CSV table of C-alpha atoms and ligand atoms in Angstrom, one decimal:
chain,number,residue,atom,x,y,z
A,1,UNK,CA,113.0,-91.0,155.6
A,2,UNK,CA,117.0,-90.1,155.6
A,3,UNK,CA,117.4,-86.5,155.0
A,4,UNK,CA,120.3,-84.8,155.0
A,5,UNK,CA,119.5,-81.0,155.0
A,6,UNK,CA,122.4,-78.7,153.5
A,7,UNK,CA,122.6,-74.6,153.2
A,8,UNK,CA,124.3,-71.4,154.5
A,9,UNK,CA,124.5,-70.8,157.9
A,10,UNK,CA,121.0,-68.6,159.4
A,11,UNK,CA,119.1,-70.5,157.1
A,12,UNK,CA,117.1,-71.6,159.5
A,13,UNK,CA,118.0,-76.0,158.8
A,14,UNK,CA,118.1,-76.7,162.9
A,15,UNK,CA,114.8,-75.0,163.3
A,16,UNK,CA,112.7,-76.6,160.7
A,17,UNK,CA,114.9,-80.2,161.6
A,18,UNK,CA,113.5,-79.4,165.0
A,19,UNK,CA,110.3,-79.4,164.1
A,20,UNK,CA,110.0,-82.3,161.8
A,21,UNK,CA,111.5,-84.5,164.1
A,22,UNK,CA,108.6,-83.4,167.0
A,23,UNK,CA,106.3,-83.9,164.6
A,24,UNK,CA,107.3,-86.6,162.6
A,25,UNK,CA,108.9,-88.9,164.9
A,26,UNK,CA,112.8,-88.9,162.7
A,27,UNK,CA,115.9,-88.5,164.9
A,28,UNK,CA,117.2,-85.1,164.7
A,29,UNK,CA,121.7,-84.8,165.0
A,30,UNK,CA,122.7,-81.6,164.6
A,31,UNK,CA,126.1,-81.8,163.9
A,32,UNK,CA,126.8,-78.1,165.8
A,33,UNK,CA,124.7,-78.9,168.7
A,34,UNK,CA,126.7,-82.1,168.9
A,35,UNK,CA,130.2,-80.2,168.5
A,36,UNK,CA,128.9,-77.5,171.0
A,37,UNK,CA,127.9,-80.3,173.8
A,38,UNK,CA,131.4,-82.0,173.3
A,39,UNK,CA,132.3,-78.5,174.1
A,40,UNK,CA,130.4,-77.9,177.0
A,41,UNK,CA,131.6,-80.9,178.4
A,42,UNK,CA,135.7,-80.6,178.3
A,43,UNK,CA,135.6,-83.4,176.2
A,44,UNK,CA,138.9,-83.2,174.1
A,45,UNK,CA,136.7,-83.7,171.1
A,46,UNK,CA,135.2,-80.6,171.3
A,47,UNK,CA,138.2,-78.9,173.1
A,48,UNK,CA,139.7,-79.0,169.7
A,49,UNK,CA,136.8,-78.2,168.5
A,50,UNK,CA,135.8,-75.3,169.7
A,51,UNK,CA,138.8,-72.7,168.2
A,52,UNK,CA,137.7,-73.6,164.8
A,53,UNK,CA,134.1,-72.5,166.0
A,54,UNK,CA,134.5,-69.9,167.5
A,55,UNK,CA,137.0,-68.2,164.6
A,56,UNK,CA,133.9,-69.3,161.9
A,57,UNK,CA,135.8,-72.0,160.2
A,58,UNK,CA,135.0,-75.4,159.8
A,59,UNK,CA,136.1,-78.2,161.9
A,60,UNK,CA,138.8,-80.5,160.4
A,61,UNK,CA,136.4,-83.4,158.5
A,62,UNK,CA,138.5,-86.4,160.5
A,63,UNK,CA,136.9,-84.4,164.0
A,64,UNK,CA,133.4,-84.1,162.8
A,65,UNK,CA,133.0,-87.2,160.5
A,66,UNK,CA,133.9,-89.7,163.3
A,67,UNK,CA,131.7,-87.9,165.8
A,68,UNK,CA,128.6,-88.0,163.5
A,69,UNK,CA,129.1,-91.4,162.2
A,70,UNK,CA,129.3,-92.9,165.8
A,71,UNK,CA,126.0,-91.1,166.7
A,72,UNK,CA,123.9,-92.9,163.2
A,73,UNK,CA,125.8,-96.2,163.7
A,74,UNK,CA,123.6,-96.8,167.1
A,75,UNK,CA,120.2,-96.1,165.6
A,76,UNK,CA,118.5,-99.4,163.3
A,77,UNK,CA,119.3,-99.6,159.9
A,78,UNK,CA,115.9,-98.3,159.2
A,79,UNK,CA,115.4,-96.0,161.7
A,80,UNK,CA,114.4,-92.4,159.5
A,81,UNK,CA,117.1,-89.3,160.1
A,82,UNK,CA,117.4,-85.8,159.5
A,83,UNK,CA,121.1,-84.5,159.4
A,84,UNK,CA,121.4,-80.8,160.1
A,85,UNK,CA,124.6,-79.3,159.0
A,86,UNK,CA,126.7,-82.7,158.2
A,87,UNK,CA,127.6,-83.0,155.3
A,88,UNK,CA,129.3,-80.3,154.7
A,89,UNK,CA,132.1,-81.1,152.5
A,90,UNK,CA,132.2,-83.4,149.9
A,91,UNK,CA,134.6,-85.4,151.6
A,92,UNK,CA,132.3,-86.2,154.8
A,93,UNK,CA,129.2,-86.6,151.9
A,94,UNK,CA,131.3,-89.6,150.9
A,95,UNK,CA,132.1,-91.1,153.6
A,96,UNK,CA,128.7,-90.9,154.8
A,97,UNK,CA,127.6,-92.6,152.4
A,98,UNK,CA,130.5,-95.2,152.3
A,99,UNK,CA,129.1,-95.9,156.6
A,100,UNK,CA,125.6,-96.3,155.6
A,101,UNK,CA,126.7,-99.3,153.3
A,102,UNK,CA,129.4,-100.8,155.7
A,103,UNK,CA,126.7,-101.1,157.9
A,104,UNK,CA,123.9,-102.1,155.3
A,105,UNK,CA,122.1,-99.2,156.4
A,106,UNK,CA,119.1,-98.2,153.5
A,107,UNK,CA,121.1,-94.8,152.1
A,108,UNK,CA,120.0,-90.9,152.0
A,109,UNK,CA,117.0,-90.1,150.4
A,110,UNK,CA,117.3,-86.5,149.8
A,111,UNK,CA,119.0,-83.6,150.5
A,112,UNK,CA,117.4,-80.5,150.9
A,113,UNK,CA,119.3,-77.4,149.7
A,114,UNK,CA,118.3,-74.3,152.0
A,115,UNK,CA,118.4,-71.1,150.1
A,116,UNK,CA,118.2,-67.7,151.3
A,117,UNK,CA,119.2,-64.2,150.6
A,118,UNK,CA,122.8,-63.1,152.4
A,119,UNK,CA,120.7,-60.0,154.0
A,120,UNK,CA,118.2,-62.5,155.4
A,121,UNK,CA,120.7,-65.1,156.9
A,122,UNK,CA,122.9,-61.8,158.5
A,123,UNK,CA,118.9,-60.6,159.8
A,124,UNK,CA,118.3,-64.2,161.0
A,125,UNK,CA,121.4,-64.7,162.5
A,126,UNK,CA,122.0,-61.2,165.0
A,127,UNK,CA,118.4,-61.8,166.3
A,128,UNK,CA,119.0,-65.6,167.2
A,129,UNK,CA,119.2,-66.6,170.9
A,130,UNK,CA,119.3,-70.2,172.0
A,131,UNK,CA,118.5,-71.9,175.4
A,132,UNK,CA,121.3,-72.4,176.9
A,133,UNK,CA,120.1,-75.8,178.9
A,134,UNK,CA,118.4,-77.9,176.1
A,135,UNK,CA,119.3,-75.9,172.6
A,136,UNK,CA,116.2,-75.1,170.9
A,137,UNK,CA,116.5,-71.6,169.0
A,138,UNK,CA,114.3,-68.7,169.3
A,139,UNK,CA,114.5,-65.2,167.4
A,140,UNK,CA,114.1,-61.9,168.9
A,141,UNK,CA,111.5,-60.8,166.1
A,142,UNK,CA,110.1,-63.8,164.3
A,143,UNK,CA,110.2,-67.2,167.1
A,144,UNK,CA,110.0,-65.1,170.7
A,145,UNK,CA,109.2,-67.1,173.4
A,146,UNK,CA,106.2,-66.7,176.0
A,147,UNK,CA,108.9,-65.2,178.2
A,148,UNK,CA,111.9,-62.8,176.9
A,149,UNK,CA,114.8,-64.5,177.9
A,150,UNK,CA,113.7,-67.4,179.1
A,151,UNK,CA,113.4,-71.6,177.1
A,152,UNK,CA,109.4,-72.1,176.5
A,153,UNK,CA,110.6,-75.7,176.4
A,154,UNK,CA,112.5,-76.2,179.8
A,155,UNK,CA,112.6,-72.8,181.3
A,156,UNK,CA,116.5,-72.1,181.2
A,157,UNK,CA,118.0,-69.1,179.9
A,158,UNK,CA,118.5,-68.0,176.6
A,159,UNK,CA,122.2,-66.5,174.9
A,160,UNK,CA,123.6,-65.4,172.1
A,161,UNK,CA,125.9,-67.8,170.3
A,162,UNK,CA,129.6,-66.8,170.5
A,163,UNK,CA,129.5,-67.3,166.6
A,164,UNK,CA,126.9,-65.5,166.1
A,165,UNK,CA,129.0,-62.1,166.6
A,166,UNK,CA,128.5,-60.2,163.2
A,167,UNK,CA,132.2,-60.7,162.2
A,168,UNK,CA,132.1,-64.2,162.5
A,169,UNK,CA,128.6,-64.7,161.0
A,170,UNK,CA,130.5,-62.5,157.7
A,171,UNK,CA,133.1,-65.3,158.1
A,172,UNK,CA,131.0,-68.2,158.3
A,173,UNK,CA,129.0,-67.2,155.3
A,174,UNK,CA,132.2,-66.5,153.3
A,175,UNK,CA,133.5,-70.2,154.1
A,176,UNK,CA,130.1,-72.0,153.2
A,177,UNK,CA,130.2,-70.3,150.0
A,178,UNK,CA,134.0,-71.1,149.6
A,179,UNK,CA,132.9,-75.0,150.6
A,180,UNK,CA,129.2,-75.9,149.5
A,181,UNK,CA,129.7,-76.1,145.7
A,182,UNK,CA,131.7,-79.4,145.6
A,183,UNK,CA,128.7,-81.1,148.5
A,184,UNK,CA,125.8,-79.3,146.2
A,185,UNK,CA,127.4,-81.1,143.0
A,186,UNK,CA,127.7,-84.6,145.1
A,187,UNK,CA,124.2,-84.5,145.7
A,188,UNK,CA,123.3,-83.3,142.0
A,189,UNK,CA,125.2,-86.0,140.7
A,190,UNK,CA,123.1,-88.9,142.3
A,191,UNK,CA,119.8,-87.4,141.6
A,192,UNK,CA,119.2,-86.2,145.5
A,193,UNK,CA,119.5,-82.6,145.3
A,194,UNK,CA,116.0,-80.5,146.1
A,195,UNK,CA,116.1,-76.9,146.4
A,196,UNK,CA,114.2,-75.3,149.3
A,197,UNK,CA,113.7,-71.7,149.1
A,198,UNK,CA,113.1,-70.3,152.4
A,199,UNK,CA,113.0,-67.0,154.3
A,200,UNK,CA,109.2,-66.6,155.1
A,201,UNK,CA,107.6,-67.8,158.2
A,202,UNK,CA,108.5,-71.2,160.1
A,203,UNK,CA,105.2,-72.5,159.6
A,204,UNK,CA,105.1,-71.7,156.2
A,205,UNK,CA,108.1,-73.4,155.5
A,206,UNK,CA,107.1,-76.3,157.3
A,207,UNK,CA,104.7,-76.7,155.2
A,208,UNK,CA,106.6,-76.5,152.4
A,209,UNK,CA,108.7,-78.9,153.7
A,210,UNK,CA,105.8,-81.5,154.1
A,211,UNK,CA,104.0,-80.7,150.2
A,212,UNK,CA,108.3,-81.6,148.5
A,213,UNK,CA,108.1,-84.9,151.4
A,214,UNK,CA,104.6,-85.7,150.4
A,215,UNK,CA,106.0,-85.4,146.5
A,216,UNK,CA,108.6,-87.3,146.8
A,217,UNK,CA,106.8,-90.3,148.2
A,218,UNK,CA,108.8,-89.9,151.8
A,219,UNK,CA,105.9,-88.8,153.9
A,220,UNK,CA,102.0,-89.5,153.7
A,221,UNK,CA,99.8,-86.5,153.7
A,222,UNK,CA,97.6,-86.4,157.0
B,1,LIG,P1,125.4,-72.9,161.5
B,1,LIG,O1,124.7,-73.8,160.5
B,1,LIG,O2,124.5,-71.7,161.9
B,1,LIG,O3,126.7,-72.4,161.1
B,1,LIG,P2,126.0,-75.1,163.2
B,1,LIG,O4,125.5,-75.2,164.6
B,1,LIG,O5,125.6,-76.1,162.2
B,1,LIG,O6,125.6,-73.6,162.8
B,1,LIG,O7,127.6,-75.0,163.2
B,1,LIG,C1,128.4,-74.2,164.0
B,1,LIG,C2,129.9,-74.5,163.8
B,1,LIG,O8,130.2,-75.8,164.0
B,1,LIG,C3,130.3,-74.2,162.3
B,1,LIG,O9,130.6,-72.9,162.1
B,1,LIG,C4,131.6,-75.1,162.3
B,1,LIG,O10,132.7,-74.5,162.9
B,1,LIG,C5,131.2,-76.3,163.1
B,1,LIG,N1,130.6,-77.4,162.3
B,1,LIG,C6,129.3,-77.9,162.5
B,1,LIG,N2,129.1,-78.9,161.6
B,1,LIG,C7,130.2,-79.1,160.9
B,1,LIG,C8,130.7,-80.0,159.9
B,1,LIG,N3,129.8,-80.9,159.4
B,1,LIG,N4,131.9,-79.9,159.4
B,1,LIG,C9,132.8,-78.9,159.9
B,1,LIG,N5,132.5,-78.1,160.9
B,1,LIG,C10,131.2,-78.1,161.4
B,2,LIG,ZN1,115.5,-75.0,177.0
């Protein structure tokens, strides 16, 4: 299956990505954990990268596009993906789409709208904390780990994200809502567009998630 999983930010798309790729064997790219490890590494990539993420904005599409599309033209033409946060304009929805063909890759299945409440996401987003070693997300109140403070996975130590910071997360929200109408219609248009109401527990959602696969023919149940 070739997802591509869209929504505000908070909604929880990394998470649930996360978990579909452990359990379901799909490559997970987040295009943020991408931009963040380009970061993390001085690479000028995400050196230029990083003011736009830290402010809340987006990155400039000819940044992002390039980095994700170099990432998916290494894996096999058939290989099953779940993109978390690319797309996120209509303009890096096209040329997604326009890569897949070049390379005769099979194209996106679905996309799987997110939606949540703007109390929930702000709720979400001041109680996230992520590992700062390997990336996987926990939440204060509803994904603790074992150990406060510390990566159940890998054992480093969990921070807040810089963007995370209440003004920016008010920022962030404002600038999806500014951008996601043109990406939601670019999915509507070719008959992709699911809506995934979400908001309850991970598991929950999960599962969810695996009754709208299962529907649409992507996933086998058991
Ligand atoms: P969230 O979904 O919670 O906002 P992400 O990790 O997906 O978190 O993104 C963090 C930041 O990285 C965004 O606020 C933006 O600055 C940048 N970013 C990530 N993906 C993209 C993208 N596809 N296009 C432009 N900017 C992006
Ligand atoms: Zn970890």
């Amino acid at each position: 299956m070739r997802l591509v999983f869209l929504g505000p930010p908070g909604a929880g798309k990394g998470t649930v990505a996360g978990l579909l790729s452990a359990r379901q064997g799909v490559i997970h790219i987040g295009s943020g954990d991408l931009l963040r490890e380009a970061a993390a590494q001085g690479e000028p990539l995400g050196r230029k990268a990083r003011g736009y993420m830290e402010k809340g904005a987006l990155v400039p599409d000819e940044l992002v596009t390039g980095m994700v599309l170099g990432f998916l033209e290494k894996l096999e033409g058939s290989q099953g993906f779940v993109l978390d946060g690319f797309p996120r304009t209509a303009r890096q929805a096209e040329d997604l789409d326009e890569a897949l063909a070049r390379w005769n890759h099979r194209p996106v299945h679905l996309a799987v709208n997110f939606t949540v409440s703007r109390e929930k996401i702000v709720e979400r987003l001041s109680g996230r904390r992520v590992c700062s070693q390997c990336g996987t997300p926990f939440h204060t109140a509803t994904l603790r780990p074992k150990k406060e403070g510390v990566c159940d996975r890998c054992g480093g130590a969990l921070a807040i994200r810089p963007d995370d910071e209440s003004q920016t997360v008010l920022k962030r929200l404002d600038v999806y809502e500014e951008t996601a109408r043109p990406l939601l219609d670019f999915y509507e248009r070719q008959g992709k567009l699911r809506s995934f109401p979400v908001g309850r527990g991970l598991e929950e959602e999960y599962g969810s998630l695996v009754e709208l696969l299962t529907a649409e023919r992507l996933l086998n149940q058991g």
